[in-house]
mmCIF file of N, CA, C and O in Angstrom:
data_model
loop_
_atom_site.group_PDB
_atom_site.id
_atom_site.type_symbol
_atom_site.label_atom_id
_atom_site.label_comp_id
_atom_site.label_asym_id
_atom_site.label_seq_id
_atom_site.Cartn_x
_atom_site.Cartn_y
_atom_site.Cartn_z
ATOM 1 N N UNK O 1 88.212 108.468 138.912
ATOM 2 C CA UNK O 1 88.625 108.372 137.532
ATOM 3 C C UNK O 1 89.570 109.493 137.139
ATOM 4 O O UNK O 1 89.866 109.543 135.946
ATOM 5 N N UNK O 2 90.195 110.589 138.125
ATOM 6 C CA UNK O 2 90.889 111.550 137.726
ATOM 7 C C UNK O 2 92.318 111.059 137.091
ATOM 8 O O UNK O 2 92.976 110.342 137.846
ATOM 9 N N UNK O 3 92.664 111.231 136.316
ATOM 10 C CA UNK O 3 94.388 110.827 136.004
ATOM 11 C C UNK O 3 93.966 110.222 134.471
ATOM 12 O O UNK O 3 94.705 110.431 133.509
ATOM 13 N N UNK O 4 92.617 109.398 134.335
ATOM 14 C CA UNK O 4 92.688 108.802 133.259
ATOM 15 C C UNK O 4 92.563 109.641 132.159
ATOM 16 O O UNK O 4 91.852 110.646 132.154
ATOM 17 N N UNK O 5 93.433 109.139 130.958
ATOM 18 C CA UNK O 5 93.036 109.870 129.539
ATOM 19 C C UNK O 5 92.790 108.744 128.743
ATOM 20 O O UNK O 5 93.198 107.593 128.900
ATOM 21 N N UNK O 6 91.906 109.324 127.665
ATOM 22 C CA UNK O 6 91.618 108.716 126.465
ATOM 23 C C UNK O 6 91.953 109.633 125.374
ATOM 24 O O UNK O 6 91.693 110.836 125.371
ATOM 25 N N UNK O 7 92.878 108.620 123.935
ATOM 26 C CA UNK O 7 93.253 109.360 122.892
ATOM 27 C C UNK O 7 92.854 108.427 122.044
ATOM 28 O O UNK O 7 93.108 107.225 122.113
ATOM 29 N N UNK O 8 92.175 109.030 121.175
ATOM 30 C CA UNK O 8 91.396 108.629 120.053
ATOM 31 C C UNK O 8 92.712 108.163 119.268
ATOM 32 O O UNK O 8 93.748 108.773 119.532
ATOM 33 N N UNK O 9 92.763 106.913 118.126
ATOM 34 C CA UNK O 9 93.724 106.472 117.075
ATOM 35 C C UNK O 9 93.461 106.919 115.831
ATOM 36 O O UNK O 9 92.739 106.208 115.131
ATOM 37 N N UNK O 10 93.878 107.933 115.389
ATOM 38 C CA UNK O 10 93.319 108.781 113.848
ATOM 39 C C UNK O 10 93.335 107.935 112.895
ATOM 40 O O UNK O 10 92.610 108.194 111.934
ATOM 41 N N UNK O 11 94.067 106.810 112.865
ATOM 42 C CA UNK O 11 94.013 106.264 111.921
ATOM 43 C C UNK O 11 92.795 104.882 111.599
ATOM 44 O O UNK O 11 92.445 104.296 110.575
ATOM 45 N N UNK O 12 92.428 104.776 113.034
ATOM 46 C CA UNK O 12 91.019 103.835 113.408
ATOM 47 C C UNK O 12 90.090 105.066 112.958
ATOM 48 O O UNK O 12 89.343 104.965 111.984
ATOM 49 N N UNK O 13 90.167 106.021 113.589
ATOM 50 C CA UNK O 13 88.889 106.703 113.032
ATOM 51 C C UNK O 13 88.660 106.847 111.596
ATOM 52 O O UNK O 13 87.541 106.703 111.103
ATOM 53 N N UNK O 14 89.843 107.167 110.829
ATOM 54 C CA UNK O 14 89.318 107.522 109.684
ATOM 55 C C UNK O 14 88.988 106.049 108.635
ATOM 56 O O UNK O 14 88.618 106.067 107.461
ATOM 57 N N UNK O 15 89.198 105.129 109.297
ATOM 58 C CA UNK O 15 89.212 103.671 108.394
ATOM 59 C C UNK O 15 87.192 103.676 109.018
ATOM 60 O O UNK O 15 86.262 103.282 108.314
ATOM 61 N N UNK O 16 87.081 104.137 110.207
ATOM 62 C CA UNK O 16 85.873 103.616 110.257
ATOM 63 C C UNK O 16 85.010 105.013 110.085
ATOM 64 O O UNK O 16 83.844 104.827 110.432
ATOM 65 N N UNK O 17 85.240 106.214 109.691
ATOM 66 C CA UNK O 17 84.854 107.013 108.816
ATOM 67 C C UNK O 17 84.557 106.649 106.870
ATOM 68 O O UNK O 17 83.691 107.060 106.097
ATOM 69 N N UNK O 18 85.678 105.765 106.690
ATOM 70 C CA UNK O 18 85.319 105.512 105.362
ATOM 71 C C UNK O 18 84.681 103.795 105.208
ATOM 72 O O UNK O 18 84.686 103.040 104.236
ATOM 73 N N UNK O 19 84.197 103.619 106.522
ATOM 74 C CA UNK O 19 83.994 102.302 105.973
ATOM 75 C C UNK O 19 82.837 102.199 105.280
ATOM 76 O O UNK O 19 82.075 103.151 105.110
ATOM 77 N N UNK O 20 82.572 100.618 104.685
ATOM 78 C CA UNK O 20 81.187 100.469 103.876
ATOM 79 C C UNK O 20 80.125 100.797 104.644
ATOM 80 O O UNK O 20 79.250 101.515 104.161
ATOM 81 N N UNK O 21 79.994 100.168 106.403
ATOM 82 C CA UNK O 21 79.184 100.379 107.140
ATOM 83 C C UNK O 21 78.378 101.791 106.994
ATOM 84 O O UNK O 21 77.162 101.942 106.875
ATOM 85 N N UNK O 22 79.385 102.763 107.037
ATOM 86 C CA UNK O 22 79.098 104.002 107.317
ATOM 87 C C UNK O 22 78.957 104.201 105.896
ATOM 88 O O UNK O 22 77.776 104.546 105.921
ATOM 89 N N UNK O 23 79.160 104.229 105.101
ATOM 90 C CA UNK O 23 78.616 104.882 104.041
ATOM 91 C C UNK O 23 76.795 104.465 103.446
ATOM 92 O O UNK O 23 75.897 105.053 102.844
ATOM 93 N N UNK O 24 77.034 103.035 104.099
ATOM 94 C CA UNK O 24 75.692 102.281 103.001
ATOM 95 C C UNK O 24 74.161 102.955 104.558
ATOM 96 O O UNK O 24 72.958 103.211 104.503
ATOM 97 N N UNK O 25 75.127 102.957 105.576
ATOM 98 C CA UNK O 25 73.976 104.070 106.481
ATOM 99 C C UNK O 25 73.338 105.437 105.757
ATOM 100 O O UNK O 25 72.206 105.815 105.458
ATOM 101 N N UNK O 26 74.713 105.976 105.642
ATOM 102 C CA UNK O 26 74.570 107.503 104.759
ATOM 103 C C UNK O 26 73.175 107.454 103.371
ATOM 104 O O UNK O 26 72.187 108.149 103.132
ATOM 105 N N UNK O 27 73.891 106.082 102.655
ATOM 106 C CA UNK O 27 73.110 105.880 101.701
ATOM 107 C C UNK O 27 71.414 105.886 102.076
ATOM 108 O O UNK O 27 70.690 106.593 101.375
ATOM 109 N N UNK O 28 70.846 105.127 103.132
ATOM 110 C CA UNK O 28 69.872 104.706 103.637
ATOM 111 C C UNK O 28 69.470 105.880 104.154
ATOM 112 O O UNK O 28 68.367 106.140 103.672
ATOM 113 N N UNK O 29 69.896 106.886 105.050
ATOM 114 C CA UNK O 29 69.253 108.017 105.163
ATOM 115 C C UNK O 29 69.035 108.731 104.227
ATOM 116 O O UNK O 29 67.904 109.214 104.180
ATOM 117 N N UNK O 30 70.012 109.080 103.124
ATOM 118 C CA UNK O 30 70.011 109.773 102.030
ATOM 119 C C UNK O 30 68.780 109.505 101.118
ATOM 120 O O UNK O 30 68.105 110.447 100.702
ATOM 121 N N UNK O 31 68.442 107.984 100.755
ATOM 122 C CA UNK O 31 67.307 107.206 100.322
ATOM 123 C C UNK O 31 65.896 107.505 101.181
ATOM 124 O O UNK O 31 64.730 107.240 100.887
ATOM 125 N N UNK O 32 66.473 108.167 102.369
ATOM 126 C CA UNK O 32 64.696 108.375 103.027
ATOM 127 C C UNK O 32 64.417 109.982 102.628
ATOM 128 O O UNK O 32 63.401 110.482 102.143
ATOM 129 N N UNK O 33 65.287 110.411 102.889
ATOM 130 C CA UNK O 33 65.505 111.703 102.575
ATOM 131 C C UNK O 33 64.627 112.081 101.286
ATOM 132 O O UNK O 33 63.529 112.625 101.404
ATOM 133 N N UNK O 34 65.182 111.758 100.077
ATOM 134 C CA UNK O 34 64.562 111.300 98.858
ATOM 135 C C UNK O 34 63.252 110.953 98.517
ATOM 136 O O UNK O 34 62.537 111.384 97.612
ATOM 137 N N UNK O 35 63.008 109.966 99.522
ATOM 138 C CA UNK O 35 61.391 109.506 99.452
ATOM 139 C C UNK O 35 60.804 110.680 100.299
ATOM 140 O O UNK O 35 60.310 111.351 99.393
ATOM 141 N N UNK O 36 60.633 111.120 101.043
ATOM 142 C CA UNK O 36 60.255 112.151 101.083
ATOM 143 C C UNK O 36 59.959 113.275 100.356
ATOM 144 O O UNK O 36 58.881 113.869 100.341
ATOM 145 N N UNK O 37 61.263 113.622 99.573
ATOM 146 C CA UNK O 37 60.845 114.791 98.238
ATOM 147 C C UNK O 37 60.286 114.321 97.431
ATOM 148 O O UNK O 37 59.577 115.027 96.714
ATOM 149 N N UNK O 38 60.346 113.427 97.298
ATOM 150 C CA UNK O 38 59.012 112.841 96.162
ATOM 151 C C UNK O 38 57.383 112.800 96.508
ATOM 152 O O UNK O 38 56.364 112.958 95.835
ATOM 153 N N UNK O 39 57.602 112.572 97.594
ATOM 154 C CA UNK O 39 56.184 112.607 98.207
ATOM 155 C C UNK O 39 55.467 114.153 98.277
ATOM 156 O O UNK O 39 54.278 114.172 97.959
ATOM 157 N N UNK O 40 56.051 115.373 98.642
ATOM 158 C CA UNK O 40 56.002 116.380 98.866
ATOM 159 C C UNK O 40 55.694 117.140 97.300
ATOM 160 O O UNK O 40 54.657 117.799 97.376
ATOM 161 N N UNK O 41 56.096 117.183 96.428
ATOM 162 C CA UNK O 41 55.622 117.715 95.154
ATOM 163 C C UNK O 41 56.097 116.438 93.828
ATOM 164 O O UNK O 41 56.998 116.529 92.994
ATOM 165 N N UNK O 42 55.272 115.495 94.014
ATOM 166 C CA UNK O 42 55.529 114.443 93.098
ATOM 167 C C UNK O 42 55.784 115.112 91.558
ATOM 168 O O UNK O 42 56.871 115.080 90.982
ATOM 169 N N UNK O 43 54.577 115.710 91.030
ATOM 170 C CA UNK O 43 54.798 116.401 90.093
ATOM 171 C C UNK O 43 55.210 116.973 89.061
ATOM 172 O O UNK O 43 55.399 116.791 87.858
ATOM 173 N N UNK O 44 55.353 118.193 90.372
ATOM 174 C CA UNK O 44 56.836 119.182 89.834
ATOM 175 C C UNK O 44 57.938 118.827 89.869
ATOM 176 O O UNK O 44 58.726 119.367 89.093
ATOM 177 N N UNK O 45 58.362 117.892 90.688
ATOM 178 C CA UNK O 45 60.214 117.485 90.998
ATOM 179 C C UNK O 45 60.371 115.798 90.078
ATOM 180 O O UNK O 45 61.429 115.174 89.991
ATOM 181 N N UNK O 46 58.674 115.235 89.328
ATOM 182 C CA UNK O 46 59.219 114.198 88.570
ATOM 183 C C UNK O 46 59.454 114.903 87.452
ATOM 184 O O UNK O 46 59.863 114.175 86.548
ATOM 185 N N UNK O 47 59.340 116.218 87.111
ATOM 186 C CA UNK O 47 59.281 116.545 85.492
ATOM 187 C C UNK O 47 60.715 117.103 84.957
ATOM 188 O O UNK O 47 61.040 117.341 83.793
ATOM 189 N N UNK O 48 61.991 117.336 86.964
ATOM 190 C CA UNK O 48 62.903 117.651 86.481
ATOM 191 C C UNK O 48 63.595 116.269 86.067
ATOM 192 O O UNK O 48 63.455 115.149 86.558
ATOM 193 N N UNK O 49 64.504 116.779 84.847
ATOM 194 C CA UNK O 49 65.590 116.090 84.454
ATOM 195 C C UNK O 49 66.186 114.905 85.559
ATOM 196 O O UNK O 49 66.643 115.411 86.584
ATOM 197 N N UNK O 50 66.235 113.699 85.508
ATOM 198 C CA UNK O 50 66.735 113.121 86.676
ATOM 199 C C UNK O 50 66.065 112.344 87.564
ATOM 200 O O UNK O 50 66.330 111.187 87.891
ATOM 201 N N UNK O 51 65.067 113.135 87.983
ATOM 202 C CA UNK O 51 64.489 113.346 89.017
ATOM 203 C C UNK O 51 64.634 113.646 90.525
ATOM 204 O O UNK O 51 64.944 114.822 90.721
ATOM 205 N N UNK O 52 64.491 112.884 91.673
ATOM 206 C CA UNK O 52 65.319 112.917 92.464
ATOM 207 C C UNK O 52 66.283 112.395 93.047
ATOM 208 O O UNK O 52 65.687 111.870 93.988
ATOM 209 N N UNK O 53 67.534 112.101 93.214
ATOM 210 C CA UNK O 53 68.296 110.833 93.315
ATOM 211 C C UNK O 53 69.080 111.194 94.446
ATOM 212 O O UNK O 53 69.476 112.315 94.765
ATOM 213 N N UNK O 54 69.315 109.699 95.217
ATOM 214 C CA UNK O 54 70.044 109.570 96.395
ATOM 215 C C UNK O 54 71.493 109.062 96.018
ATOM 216 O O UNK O 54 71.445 108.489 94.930
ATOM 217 N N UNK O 55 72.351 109.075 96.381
ATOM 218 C CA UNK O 55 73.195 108.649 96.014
ATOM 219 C C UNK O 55 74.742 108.780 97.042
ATOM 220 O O UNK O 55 75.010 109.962 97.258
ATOM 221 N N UNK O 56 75.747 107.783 97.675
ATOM 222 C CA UNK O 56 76.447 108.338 98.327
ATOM 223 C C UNK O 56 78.058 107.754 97.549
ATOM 224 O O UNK O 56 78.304 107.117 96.525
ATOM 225 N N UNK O 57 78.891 108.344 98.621
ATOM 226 C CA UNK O 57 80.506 108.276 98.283
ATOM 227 C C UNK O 57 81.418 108.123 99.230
ATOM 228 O O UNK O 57 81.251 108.462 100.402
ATOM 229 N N UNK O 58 82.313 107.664 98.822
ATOM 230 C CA UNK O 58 83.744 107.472 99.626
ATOM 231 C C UNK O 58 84.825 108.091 99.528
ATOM 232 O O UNK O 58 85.773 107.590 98.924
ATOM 233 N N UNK O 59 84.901 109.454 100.177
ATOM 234 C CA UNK O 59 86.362 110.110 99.841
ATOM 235 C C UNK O 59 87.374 109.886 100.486
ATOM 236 O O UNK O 59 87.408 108.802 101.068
ATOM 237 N N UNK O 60 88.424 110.711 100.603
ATOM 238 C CA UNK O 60 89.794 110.603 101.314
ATOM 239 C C UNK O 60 89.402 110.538 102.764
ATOM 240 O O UNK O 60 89.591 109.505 103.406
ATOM 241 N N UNK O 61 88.993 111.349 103.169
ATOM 242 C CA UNK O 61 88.666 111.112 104.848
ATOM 243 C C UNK O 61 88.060 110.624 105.536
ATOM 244 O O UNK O 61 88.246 110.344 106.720
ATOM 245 N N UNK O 62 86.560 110.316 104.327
ATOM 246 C CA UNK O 62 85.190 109.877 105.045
ATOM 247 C C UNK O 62 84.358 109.135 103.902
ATOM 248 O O UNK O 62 84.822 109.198 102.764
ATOM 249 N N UNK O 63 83.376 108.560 104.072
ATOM 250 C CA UNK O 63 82.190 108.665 103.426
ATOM 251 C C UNK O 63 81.211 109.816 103.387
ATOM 252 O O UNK O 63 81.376 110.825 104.072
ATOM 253 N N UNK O 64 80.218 109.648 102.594
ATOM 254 C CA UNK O 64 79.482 110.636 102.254
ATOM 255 C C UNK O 64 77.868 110.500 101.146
ATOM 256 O O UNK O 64 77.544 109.659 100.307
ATOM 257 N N UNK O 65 77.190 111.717 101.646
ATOM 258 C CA UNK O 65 75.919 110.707 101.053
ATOM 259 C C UNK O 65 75.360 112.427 100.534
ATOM 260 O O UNK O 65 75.640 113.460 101.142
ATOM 261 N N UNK O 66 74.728 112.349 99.575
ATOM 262 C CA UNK O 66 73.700 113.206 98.807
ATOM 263 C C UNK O 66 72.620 113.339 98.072
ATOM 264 O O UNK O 66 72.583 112.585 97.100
ATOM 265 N N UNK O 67 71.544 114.197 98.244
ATOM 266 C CA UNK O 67 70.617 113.746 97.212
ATOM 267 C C UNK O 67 70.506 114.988 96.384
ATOM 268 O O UNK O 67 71.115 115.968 96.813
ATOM 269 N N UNK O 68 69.925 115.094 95.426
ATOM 270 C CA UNK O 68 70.115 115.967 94.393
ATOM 271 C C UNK O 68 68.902 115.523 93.669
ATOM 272 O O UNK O 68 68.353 114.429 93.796
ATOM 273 N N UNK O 69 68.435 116.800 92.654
ATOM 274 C CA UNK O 69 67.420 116.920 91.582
ATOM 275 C C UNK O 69 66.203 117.690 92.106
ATOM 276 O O UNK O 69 65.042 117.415 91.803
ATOM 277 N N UNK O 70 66.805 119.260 93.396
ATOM 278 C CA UNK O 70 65.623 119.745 93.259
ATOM 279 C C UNK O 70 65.323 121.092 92.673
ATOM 280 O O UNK O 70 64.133 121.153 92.981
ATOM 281 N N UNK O 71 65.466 121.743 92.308
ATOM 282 C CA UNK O 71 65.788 123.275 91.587
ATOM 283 C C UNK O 71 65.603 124.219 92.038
ATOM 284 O O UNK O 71 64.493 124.713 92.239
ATOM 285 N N UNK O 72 67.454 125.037 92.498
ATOM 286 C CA UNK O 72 67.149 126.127 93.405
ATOM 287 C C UNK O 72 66.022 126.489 93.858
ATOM 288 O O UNK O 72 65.442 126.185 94.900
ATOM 289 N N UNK O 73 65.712 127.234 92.917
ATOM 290 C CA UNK O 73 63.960 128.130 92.842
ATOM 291 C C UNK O 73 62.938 127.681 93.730
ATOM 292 O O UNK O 73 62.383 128.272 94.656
ATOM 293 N N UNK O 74 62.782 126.465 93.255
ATOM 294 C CA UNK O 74 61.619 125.572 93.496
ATOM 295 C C UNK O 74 61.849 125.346 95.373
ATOM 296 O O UNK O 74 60.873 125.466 96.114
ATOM 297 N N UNK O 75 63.254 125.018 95.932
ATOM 298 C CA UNK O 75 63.822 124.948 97.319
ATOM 299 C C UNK O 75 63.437 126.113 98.412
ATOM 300 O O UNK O 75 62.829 126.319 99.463
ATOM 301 N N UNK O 76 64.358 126.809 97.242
ATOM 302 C CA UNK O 76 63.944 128.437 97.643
ATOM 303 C C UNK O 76 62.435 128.579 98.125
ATOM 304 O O UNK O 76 62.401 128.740 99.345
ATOM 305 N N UNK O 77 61.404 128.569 97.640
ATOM 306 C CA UNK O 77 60.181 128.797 97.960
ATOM 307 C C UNK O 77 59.424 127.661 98.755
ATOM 308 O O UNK O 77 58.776 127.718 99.801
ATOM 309 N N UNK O 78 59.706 126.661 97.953
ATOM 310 C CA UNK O 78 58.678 125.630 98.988
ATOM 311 C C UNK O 78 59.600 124.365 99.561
ATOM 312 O O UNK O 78 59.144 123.225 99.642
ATOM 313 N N UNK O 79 61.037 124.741 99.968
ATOM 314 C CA UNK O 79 61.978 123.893 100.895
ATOM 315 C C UNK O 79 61.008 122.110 100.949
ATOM 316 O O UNK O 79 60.248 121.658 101.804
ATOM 317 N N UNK O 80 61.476 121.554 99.703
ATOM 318 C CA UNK O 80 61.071 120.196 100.027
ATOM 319 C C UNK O 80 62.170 119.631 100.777
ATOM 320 O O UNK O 80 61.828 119.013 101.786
ATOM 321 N N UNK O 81 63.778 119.711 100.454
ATOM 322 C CA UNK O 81 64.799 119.274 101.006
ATOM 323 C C UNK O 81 65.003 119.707 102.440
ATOM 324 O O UNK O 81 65.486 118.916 103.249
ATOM 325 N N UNK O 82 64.738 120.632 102.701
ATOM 326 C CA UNK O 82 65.150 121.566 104.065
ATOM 327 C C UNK O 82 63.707 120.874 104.945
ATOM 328 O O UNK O 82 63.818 120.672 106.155
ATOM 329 N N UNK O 83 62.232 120.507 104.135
ATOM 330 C CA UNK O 83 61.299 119.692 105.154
ATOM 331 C C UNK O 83 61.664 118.547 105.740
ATOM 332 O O UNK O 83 61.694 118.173 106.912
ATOM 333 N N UNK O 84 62.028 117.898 104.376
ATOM 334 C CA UNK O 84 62.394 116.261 104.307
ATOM 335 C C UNK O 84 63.578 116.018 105.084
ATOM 336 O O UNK O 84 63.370 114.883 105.515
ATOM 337 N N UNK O 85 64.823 116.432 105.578
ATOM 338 C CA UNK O 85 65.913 116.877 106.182
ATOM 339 C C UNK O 85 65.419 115.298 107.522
ATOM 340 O O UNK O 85 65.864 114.151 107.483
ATOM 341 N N UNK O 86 64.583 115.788 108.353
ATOM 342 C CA UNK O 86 64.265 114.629 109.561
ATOM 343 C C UNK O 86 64.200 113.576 109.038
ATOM 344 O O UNK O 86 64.854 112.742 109.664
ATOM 345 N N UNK O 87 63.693 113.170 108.127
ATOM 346 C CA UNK O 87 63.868 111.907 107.472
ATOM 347 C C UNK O 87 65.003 110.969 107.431
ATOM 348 O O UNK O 87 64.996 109.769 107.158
ATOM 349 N N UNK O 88 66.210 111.925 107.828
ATOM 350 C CA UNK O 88 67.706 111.093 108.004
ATOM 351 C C UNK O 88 67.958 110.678 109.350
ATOM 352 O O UNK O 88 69.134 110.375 109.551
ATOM 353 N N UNK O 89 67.064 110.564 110.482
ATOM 354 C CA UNK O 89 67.102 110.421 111.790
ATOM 355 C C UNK O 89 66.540 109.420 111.833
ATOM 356 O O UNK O 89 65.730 109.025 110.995
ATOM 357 N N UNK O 90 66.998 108.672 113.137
ATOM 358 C CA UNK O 90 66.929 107.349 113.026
ATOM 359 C C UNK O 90 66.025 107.160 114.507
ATOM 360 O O UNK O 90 65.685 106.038 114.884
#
């Protein structure tokens, strides 16, 4: 196999960087992710504002996925996000 090369098409990659596929994945990990912090201090993290929400996006280069609603502080000390983290593995 010596001699052969392979060159990636930047412009295939980034169409299948932003595709729906890949984003509504993102979403679905992002969504387990989530259920997890909820499970972990139901509580305290239903009483913030919001609560916890999954939610993803489509930018210029890529898709993209996030969850949000846990409060520094609260991370800081008892890392529900940083536990829940495996939850995006498949």
């Amino acid at each position: 196999m010596s001699g052969v090369r392979f060159r990636l098409n930047g412009r295939g990659v980034r169409e299948l960087l932003r595709s729906e596929g890949v984003r509504q994945d993102l979403e679905r990990r992002a969504e387990a992710v989530a259920q997890q912090v909820r499970g972990r201090a139901p509580g305290v993290l239903s009483a913030h504002p919001g609560g916890i929400a999954a939610d993803s996006y489509t930018g210029r280069g890529r898709a993209g996925a996030t969850v949000i609603g846990v409060p520094l502080d609260y991370e800081e000390e008892h890392r529900p996000l940083g536990g829940a983290i495996d939850a995006a593995r498949d």
